[in-house]
Amino acid sequence: MSGSITAPAIIVVGASGNLGPFMVQALLEQKARFSRIAILSAPEKKDKFDTAAKDGIDIILGSYKDAKSYEEFDVAISLAGNSIMADQPQMIDAAIRAGVTHFYPSEFGVDIMQPAFLQERYFRDKHLTREHLRKRAGEVSGFIFTEMIIGAFLETFILSDVFGLDRPGRKLTYYGNLDDVKSFSSMADTAKYTVDSIFLPFESGTTERTIKVPNGNYTIREIVEVLNDIDGTQYETRVFPVSDARKEQELARLAKSNDLELAFSLKALFSSPYAVVPKPWQNDMFPFKPKGLVEMIQDCI
Ligand SMILES: NC(=O)c1ccc[n+]([C@@H]2O[C@H](COP(=O)([O-])OP(=O)(O)OC[C@H]3O[C@@H](n4cnc5c(N)ncnc54)[C@H](OP(=O)(O)O)[C@@H]3O)[C@@H](O)[C@H]2O)c1
């Protein structure tokens, strides 16, 4: 179990995405605690990791479906994006074949075990991954896994249009109620929690744990008010019922547009009350205080 390995060797899959650079930075900050830190890269993408290599991170060239890629590593963190989320069971099997004993699936979102999210299209591949991990942990002695639950990333809300914010246009298109509370996190703090959690021992007799560490709960209106102040203008907010997002999701499904179907599924589920991460949270188990709302927003812009 990595919680009891003094200096584990760790490999990150999907390190070039949105969350990846924060995870790499958090690992570098804790470098002395690891015997080896590596990034798995497809051979044709290795140039993306030149800076990480200069910082002393090993770049392993190979496929995430191949056991060879994970040889001699104790811990694997998957930061798979949506387009390869469904491949995680193969990734897990390859990692287990190579001897990885602690796996972090690409979760980093809301608590998908809430009943309303069990059938949610957006989380289908995350659920399949969890089922697979449970099955494998039942079969392979010593194999454990950790899910990090953080709510929504504020970087994603501010810097992309995924949740309906158009920062250059100073507009928000939102499905739901602006006064609903959501759990938000910063990618930097989530990465720090993830890296620190590797060294927290598992409860005896367990093979799975869920660590809930959002930065805090905030309403969409609060976020827009901070943006109004920082950007010195009033954002135009256009609010629609959640049912409109579901209609768009269904139209996209019928048109076989997977990306659009997922995009509207995400907008709809973001508006549900379950976008709040249920308490208790585990932030107090870690030796740092997460950033507050204003600091998180300032950091990402
Ligand atoms: N809660 C939230 O608000 C929120 C927001 C964003 C993300 N997340 C979660 O955080 C996790 C990581 O998300 P992310 O945004 O960092 O992911 P991402 O940027 O979309 O992708 C991460 C990595 O996946 C690999 N990848 C993607 N498409 C691929 C393809 N077609 N072939 C091979 N590799 C491919 C790439 O790795 P390589 O280039 O190394 O091959 C990429 O760097 C996910 O679980 C996501 O759901 C949550």
CSV table of C-alpha atoms and ligand atoms in Angstrom, one decimal:
chain,number,residue,atom,x,y,z
A,1,MET,CA,0.0,0.0,0.0
A,2,SER,CA,1.5,3.4,-1.0
A,3,GLY,CA,0.4,4.9,2.3
A,4,SER,CA,3.0,2.6,3.9
A,5,ILE,CA,5.7,2.8,1.2
A,6,THR,CA,8.3,5.3,2.4
A,7,ALA,CA,9.2,6.8,-0.9
A,8,PRO,CA,6.9,5.6,-3.7
A,9,ALA,CA,7.6,5.8,-7.4
A,10,ILE,CA,4.7,7.6,-9.1
A,11,ILE,CA,3.6,7.9,-12.7
A,12,VAL,CA,1.1,10.4,-14.1
A,13,VAL,CA,-1.0,9.6,-17.2
A,14,GLY,CA,-2.6,12.6,-19.1
A,15,ALA,CA,-0.2,15.1,-17.6
A,16,SER,CA,-0.4,17.5,-20.6
A,17,GLY,CA,-4.1,18.5,-20.0
A,18,ASN,CA,-5.7,21.2,-17.9
A,19,LEU,CA,-5.1,19.6,-14.5
A,20,GLY,CA,-1.8,17.9,-15.4
A,21,PRO,CA,0.6,20.9,-15.1
A,22,PHE,CA,-0.8,21.6,-11.6
A,23,MET,CA,-0.2,17.9,-10.6
A,24,VAL,CA,3.3,18.0,-12.0
A,25,GLN,CA,4.0,21.2,-10.0
A,26,ALA,CA,2.6,19.7,-6.8
A,27,LEU,CA,4.8,16.6,-7.3
A,28,LEU,CA,7.9,18.7,-7.9
A,29,GLU,CA,7.2,20.6,-4.6
A,30,GLN,CA,7.2,17.2,-2.8
A,31,LYS,CA,10.0,15.6,-4.8
A,32,ALA,CA,12.0,14.5,-1.8
A,33,ARG,CA,9.1,12.2,-0.7
A,34,PHE,CA,9.2,10.1,-3.9
A,35,SER,CA,11.9,7.7,-5.2
A,36,ARG,CA,10.8,8.6,-8.7
A,37,ILE,CA,8.4,10.9,-10.4
A,38,ALA,CA,7.4,10.2,-14.0
A,39,ILE,CA,5.0,11.2,-16.8
A,40,LEU,CA,3.7,8.7,-19.3
A,41,SER,CA,3.7,10.2,-22.8
A,42,ALA,CA,2.9,8.9,-26.2
A,43,PRO,CA,6.2,8.9,-28.1
A,44,GLU,CA,5.0,11.5,-30.6
A,45,LYS,CA,3.9,13.9,-27.8
A,46,LYS,CA,7.1,13.8,-25.8
A,47,ASP,CA,8.1,17.4,-26.6
A,48,LYS,CA,5.2,18.7,-24.5
A,49,PHE,CA,7.2,17.6,-21.5
A,50,ASP,CA,10.6,19.2,-22.2
A,51,THR,CA,10.2,21.5,-19.2
A,52,ALA,CA,9.1,18.8,-16.8
A,53,ALA,CA,12.1,16.7,-18.0
A,54,LYS,CA,14.5,19.6,-17.2
A,55,ASP,CA,12.9,19.8,-13.8
A,56,GLY,CA,13.9,16.2,-13.2
A,57,ILE,CA,10.8,14.3,-14.1
A,58,ASP,CA,11.3,11.0,-16.0
A,59,ILE,CA,9.3,10.9,-19.3
A,60,ILE,CA,8.2,7.3,-20.0
A,61,LEU,CA,7.4,6.8,-23.7
A,62,GLY,CA,4.6,4.3,-24.3
A,63,SER,CA,1.0,3.5,-24.4
A,64,TYR,CA,-1.3,3.9,-21.4
A,65,LYS,CA,-2.7,0.4,-22.3
A,66,ASP,CA,0.6,-1.3,-22.1
A,67,ALA,CA,1.9,-2.8,-18.8
A,68,LYS,CA,5.5,-2.0,-19.8
A,69,SER,CA,4.7,1.7,-19.3
A,70,TYR,CA,4.0,1.2,-15.6
A,71,GLU,CA,6.9,-1.2,-14.7
A,72,GLU,CA,8.6,-0.3,-11.4
A,73,PHE,CA,5.9,2.2,-10.3
A,74,ASP,CA,3.9,2.0,-7.1
A,75,VAL,CA,1.3,4.7,-7.7
A,76,ALA,CA,-0.4,5.8,-10.9
A,77,ILE,CA,-2.5,8.9,-11.2
A,78,SER,CA,-4.9,9.1,-14.2
A,79,LEU,CA,-5.8,12.5,-15.5
A,80,ALA,CA,-7.5,11.1,-18.5
A,81,GLY,CA,-9.7,13.6,-20.4
A,82,ASN,CA,-13.2,12.8,-21.6
A,83,SER,CA,-12.1,11.4,-25.0
A,84,ILE,CA,-10.0,8.6,-23.3
A,85,MET,CA,-12.1,8.2,-20.1
A,86,ALA,CA,-13.5,4.9,-21.3
A,87,ASP,CA,-10.0,3.5,-21.7
A,88,GLN,CA,-9.4,3.6,-18.0
A,89,PRO,CA,-10.2,-0.1,-17.3
A,90,GLN,CA,-7.5,-1.1,-19.8
A,91,MET,CA,-5.2,1.4,-18.2
A,92,ILE,CA,-5.9,-0.1,-14.7
A,93,ASP,CA,-5.3,-3.6,-15.9
A,94,ALA,CA,-2.0,-2.7,-17.5
A,95,ALA,CA,-0.9,-0.9,-14.3
A,96,ILE,CA,-1.9,-3.8,-12.1
A,97,ARG,CA,0.0,-6.2,-14.4
A,98,ALA,CA,3.1,-4.1,-14.0
A,99,GLY,CA,2.8,-4.1,-10.2
A,100,VAL,CA,1.2,-0.7,-9.4
A,101,THR,CA,-0.5,-1.0,-6.0
A,102,HIS,CA,-2.3,2.4,-5.7
A,103,PHE,CA,-4.4,3.9,-8.5
A,104,TYR,CA,-6.0,7.4,-8.7
A,105,PRO,CA,-8.7,7.3,-11.4
A,106,SER,CA,-9.5,10.5,-13.3
A,107,GLU,CA,-12.3,11.7,-11.0
A,108,PHE,CA,-11.7,15.3,-9.7
A,109,GLY,CA,-15.3,16.3,-9.9
A,110,VAL,CA,-18.6,16.0,-8.0
A,111,ASP,CA,-19.6,13.0,-5.9
A,112,ILE,CA,-20.9,10.7,-8.6
A,113,MET,CA,-22.3,8.2,-6.1
A,114,GLN,CA,-25.2,10.4,-5.3
A,115,PRO,CA,-28.4,8.7,-6.6
A,116,ALA,CA,-29.2,11.5,-9.1
A,117,PHE,CA,-25.8,10.9,-10.8
A,118,LEU,CA,-25.8,7.1,-11.0
A,119,GLN,CA,-27.4,7.2,-14.5
A,120,GLU,CA,-26.0,10.5,-15.6
A,121,ARG,CA,-24.5,10.2,-19.1
A,122,TYR,CA,-21.6,12.6,-18.3
A,123,PHE,CA,-20.4,10.2,-15.6
A,124,ARG,CA,-20.9,6.9,-17.4
A,125,ASP,CA,-17.2,6.2,-18.0
A,126,LYS,CA,-16.3,7.3,-14.4
A,127,HIS,CA,-18.8,4.9,-13.0
A,128,LEU,CA,-17.5,2.0,-15.2
A,129,THR,CA,-14.0,2.8,-14.0
A,130,ARG,CA,-15.0,2.7,-10.4
A,131,GLU,CA,-16.8,-0.7,-10.9
A,132,HIS,CA,-13.7,-2.0,-12.6
A,133,LEU,CA,-11.5,-0.8,-9.8
A,134,ARG,CA,-13.7,-2.4,-7.2
A,135,LYS,CA,-13.6,-5.7,-9.1
A,136,ARG,CA,-9.9,-5.6,-9.5
A,137,ALA,CA,-9.3,-4.6,-5.9
A,138,GLY,CA,-11.3,-7.7,-4.9
A,139,GLU,CA,-9.1,-9.9,-7.1
A,140,VAL,CA,-5.7,-8.5,-6.5
A,141,SER,CA,-4.3,-8.5,-3.0
A,142,GLY,CA,-2.7,-5.2,-1.9
A,143,PHE,CA,-4.3,-3.1,-4.7
A,144,ILE,CA,-6.0,0.0,-3.5
A,145,PHE,CA,-7.5,3.1,-5.1
A,146,THR,CA,-8.4,6.7,-4.1
A,147,GLU,CA,-11.0,9.1,-5.7
A,148,MET,CA,-10.5,12.8,-5.2
A,149,ILE,CA,-13.8,14.7,-5.1
A,150,ILE,CA,-13.6,18.5,-5.4
A,151,GLY,CA,-16.8,19.8,-7.0
A,152,ALA,CA,-16.1,22.1,-10.0
A,153,PHE,CA,-12.8,23.7,-10.9
A,154,LEU,CA,-13.0,27.4,-10.8
A,155,GLU,CA,-10.4,27.6,-13.6
A,156,THR,CA,-12.8,25.7,-15.8
A,157,PHE,CA,-15.6,28.0,-14.9
A,158,ILE,CA,-13.6,31.2,-15.5
A,159,LEU,CA,-11.3,30.2,-18.4
A,160,SER,CA,-13.5,28.1,-20.5
A,161,ASP,CA,-17.1,28.3,-21.7
A,162,VAL,CA,-18.0,24.9,-20.4
A,163,PHE,CA,-20.3,26.2,-17.6
A,164,GLY,CA,-21.5,29.1,-19.8
A,165,LEU,CA,-19.1,32.0,-18.9
A,166,ASP,CA,-17.8,34.1,-21.8
A,167,ARG,CA,-15.2,36.2,-20.1
A,168,PRO,CA,-14.0,38.1,-23.2
A,169,GLY,CA,-17.6,38.9,-24.0
A,170,ARG,CA,-18.4,39.6,-20.3
A,171,LYS,CA,-21.5,37.3,-20.5
A,172,LEU,CA,-22.9,34.4,-18.6
A,173,THR,CA,-25.4,32.0,-20.1
A,174,TYR,CA,-26.6,29.8,-17.3
A,175,TYR,CA,-29.2,27.0,-17.0
A,176,GLY,CA,-30.6,27.0,-13.4
A,177,ASN,CA,-30.7,29.5,-10.6
A,178,LEU,CA,-27.8,31.9,-10.0
A,179,ASP,CA,-28.3,31.6,-6.2
A,180,ASP,CA,-27.8,27.9,-6.1
A,181,VAL,CA,-24.7,26.9,-4.1
A,182,LYS,CA,-21.9,24.8,-5.8
A,183,SER,CA,-18.7,23.4,-4.5
A,184,PHE,CA,-15.6,24.9,-6.2
A,185,SER,CA,-11.9,24.1,-6.1
A,186,SER,CA,-8.7,25.4,-7.4
A,187,MET,CA,-6.6,23.0,-9.6
A,188,ALA,CA,-3.4,24.0,-7.6
A,189,ASP,CA,-5.0,23.1,-4.2
A,190,THR,CA,-6.6,19.9,-5.6
A,191,ALA,CA,-3.2,18.8,-6.9
A,192,LYS,CA,-1.6,19.5,-3.5
A,193,TYR,CA,-4.3,17.5,-1.7
A,194,THR,CA,-3.9,14.6,-4.2
A,195,VAL,CA,-0.1,14.4,-3.7
A,196,ASP,CA,-0.3,14.7,0.1
A,197,SER,CA,-3.1,12.1,0.2
A,198,ILE,CA,-0.6,9.5,-1.2
A,199,PHE,CA,1.1,9.5,2.2
A,200,LEU,CA,-2.1,9.1,4.3
A,201,PRO,CA,-2.6,5.5,5.2
A,202,PHE,CA,-5.7,3.6,4.3
A,203,GLU,CA,-8.0,2.5,7.0
A,204,SER,CA,-7.2,-1.1,7.7
A,205,GLY,CA,-9.2,-3.6,5.7
A,206,THR,CA,-10.3,-1.1,3.1
A,207,THR,CA,-9.3,-1.0,-0.6
A,208,GLU,CA,-11.2,2.1,-1.7
A,209,ARG,CA,-11.4,5.6,-0.3
A,210,THR,CA,-13.0,8.9,-1.4
A,211,ILE,CA,-11.3,12.1,-0.3
A,212,LYS,CA,-13.6,15.2,-0.4
A,213,VAL,CA,-11.6,18.4,-0.5
A,214,PRO,CA,-13.4,21.3,-2.2
A,215,ASN,CA,-12.0,24.7,-1.6
A,216,GLY,CA,-15.5,25.9,-0.6
A,217,ASN,CA,-19.2,26.4,-1.5
A,218,TYR,CA,-20.2,29.5,-3.5
A,219,THR,CA,-23.1,30.7,-5.5
A,220,ILE,CA,-22.8,31.6,-9.2
A,221,ARG,CA,-24.0,35.1,-8.3
A,222,GLU,CA,-21.0,35.5,-5.9
A,223,ILE,CA,-18.6,34.5,-8.6
A,224,VAL,CA,-20.1,36.9,-11.1
A,225,GLU,CA,-19.9,39.7,-8.5
A,226,VAL,CA,-16.2,39.1,-8.0
A,227,LEU,CA,-15.7,39.1,-11.7
A,228,ASN,CA,-17.7,42.4,-12.0
A,229,ASP,CA,-15.3,44.0,-9.5
A,230,ILE,CA,-12.1,42.6,-11.1
A,231,ASP,CA,-13.1,43.3,-14.7
A,232,GLY,CA,-14.7,46.7,-13.8
A,233,THR,CA,-17.9,45.9,-15.7
A,234,GLN,CA,-21.3,44.3,-15.2
A,235,TYR,CA,-21.5,40.8,-16.7
A,236,GLU,CA,-24.6,40.3,-18.8
A,237,THR,CA,-26.3,37.2,-17.3
A,238,ARG,CA,-28.8,35.2,-19.3
A,239,VAL,CA,-30.6,32.5,-17.3
A,240,PHE,CA,-32.6,29.6,-18.7
A,241,PRO,CA,-34.4,26.6,-17.1
A,242,VAL,CA,-32.4,23.4,-16.8
A,243,SER,CA,-35.0,21.7,-19.0
A,244,ASP,CA,-33.7,23.7,-21.9
A,245,ALA,CA,-30.2,22.2,-21.5
A,246,ARG,CA,-31.7,18.7,-21.3
A,247,LYS,CA,-33.6,19.4,-24.6
A,248,GLU,CA,-30.3,20.4,-26.3
A,249,GLN,CA,-28.6,17.3,-24.8
A,250,GLU,CA,-31.3,15.1,-26.4
A,251,LEU,CA,-31.1,16.8,-29.7
A,252,ALA,CA,-27.3,16.4,-29.7
A,253,ARG,CA,-27.7,12.7,-28.9
A,254,LEU,CA,-30.2,12.2,-31.8
A,255,ALA,CA,-27.7,14.0,-34.0
A,256,LYS,CA,-25.0,11.7,-32.8
A,257,SER,CA,-22.9,14.6,-31.6
A,258,ASN,CA,-21.1,13.1,-28.6
A,259,ASP,CA,-19.2,16.3,-27.6
A,260,LEU,CA,-22.3,18.4,-27.7
A,261,GLU,CA,-24.4,15.8,-25.9
A,262,LEU,CA,-21.7,15.8,-23.1
A,263,ALA,CA,-21.5,19.6,-23.1
A,264,PHE,CA,-25.2,20.0,-22.4
A,265,SER,CA,-25.3,17.1,-20.0
A,266,LEU,CA,-22.6,18.9,-18.0
A,267,LYS,CA,-24.5,22.3,-18.1
A,268,ALA,CA,-27.6,20.5,-16.8
A,269,LEU,CA,-26.0,18.5,-14.1
A,270,PHE,CA,-24.0,21.5,-12.9
A,271,SER,CA,-27.3,23.2,-12.0
A,272,SER,CA,-28.5,20.3,-9.9
A,273,PRO,CA,-28.2,20.5,-6.1
A,274,TYR,CA,-25.9,17.6,-6.3
A,275,ALA,CA,-23.1,19.8,-7.7
A,276,VAL,CA,-22.5,20.5,-4.0
A,277,VAL,CA,-20.1,18.0,-2.5
A,278,PRO,CA,-21.8,16.4,0.5
A,279,LYS,CA,-20.1,16.8,3.9
A,280,PRO,CA,-18.1,15.7,5.8
A,281,TRP,CA,-15.1,17.0,3.9
A,282,GLN,CA,-11.5,16.0,4.7
A,283,ASN,CA,-9.6,19.3,4.2
A,284,ASP,CA,-8.6,19.3,7.9
A,285,MET,CA,-6.5,16.1,7.4
A,286,PHE,CA,-4.1,18.2,5.3
A,287,PRO,CA,-1.5,20.7,6.6
A,288,PHE,CA,-2.5,23.7,4.5
A,289,LYS,CA,-5.5,26.0,4.1
A,290,PRO,CA,-7.1,26.1,0.7
A,291,LYS,CA,-7.5,29.4,-1.2
A,292,GLY,CA,-10.7,31.5,-0.8
A,293,LEU,CA,-12.9,32.6,-3.7
A,294,VAL,CA,-11.3,35.9,-4.5
A,295,GLU,CA,-7.8,34.5,-4.4
A,296,MET,CA,-8.8,31.5,-6.6
A,297,ILE,CA,-10.3,33.9,-9.2
A,298,GLN,CA,-7.3,36.2,-9.1
A,299,ASP,CA,-5.0,33.3,-9.5
A,300,CYS,CA,-6.7,31.9,-12.6
A,301,ILE,CA,-7.0,35.2,-14.4
B,1,LIG,N1,-14.7,19.3,-11.8
B,1,LIG,C1,-14.4,20.1,-12.9
B,1,LIG,O1,-14.9,21.2,-13.0
B,1,LIG,C2,-13.4,19.6,-13.9
B,1,LIG,C3,-13.0,20.4,-14.9
B,1,LIG,C4,-12.0,19.9,-15.7
B,1,LIG,C5,-11.5,18.6,-15.6
B,1,LIG,N2,-12.1,17.8,-14.6
B,1,LIG,C6,-11.6,16.4,-14.4
B,1,LIG,O2,-10.2,16.4,-14.3
B,1,LIG,C7,-9.7,15.2,-15.0
B,1,LIG,C8,-8.6,15.7,-16.0
B,1,LIG,O3,-9.3,16.6,-16.9
B,1,LIG,P1,-8.5,17.6,-17.9
B,1,LIG,O4,-9.4,18.7,-18.2
B,1,LIG,O5,-7.1,17.9,-17.3
B,1,LIG,O6,-8.4,16.6,-19.1
B,1,LIG,P2,-8.0,17.0,-20.6
B,1,LIG,O7,-7.1,18.2,-20.6
B,1,LIG,O8,-9.2,17.0,-21.5
B,1,LIG,O9,-7.1,15.7,-21.0
B,1,LIG,C9,-6.1,15.2,-20.2
B,1,LIG,C10,-5.2,14.3,-20.9
B,1,LIG,O10,-5.9,13.2,-21.5
B,1,LIG,C11,-5.1,12.7,-22.6
B,1,LIG,N3,-5.9,12.6,-23.8
B,1,LIG,C12,-7.0,13.3,-24.1
B,1,LIG,N4,-7.5,13.0,-25.3
B,1,LIG,C13,-6.6,12.0,-25.8
B,1,LIG,C14,-6.6,11.2,-26.9
B,1,LIG,N5,-7.5,11.3,-27.9
B,1,LIG,N6,-5.6,10.3,-27.0
B,1,LIG,C15,-4.6,10.2,-26.1
B,1,LIG,N7,-4.6,10.9,-25.0
B,1,LIG,C16,-5.6,11.8,-24.8
B,1,LIG,C17,-4.0,13.7,-22.9
B,1,LIG,O11,-2.8,13.3,-22.3
B,1,LIG,P3,-1.4,13.1,-23.1
B,1,LIG,O12,-1.3,14.3,-24.0
B,1,LIG,O13,-0.4,13.0,-22.1
B,1,LIG,O14,-1.6,11.9,-23.9
B,1,LIG,C18,-4.5,14.9,-22.1
B,1,LIG,O15,-3.4,15.7,-21.7
B,1,LIG,C19,-10.9,14.6,-15.6
B,1,LIG,O16,-11.4,13.5,-14.8
B,1,LIG,C20,-12.0,15.6,-15.7
B,1,LIG,O17,-13.3,15.1,-15.6
B,1,LIG,C21,-13.0,18.3,-13.7
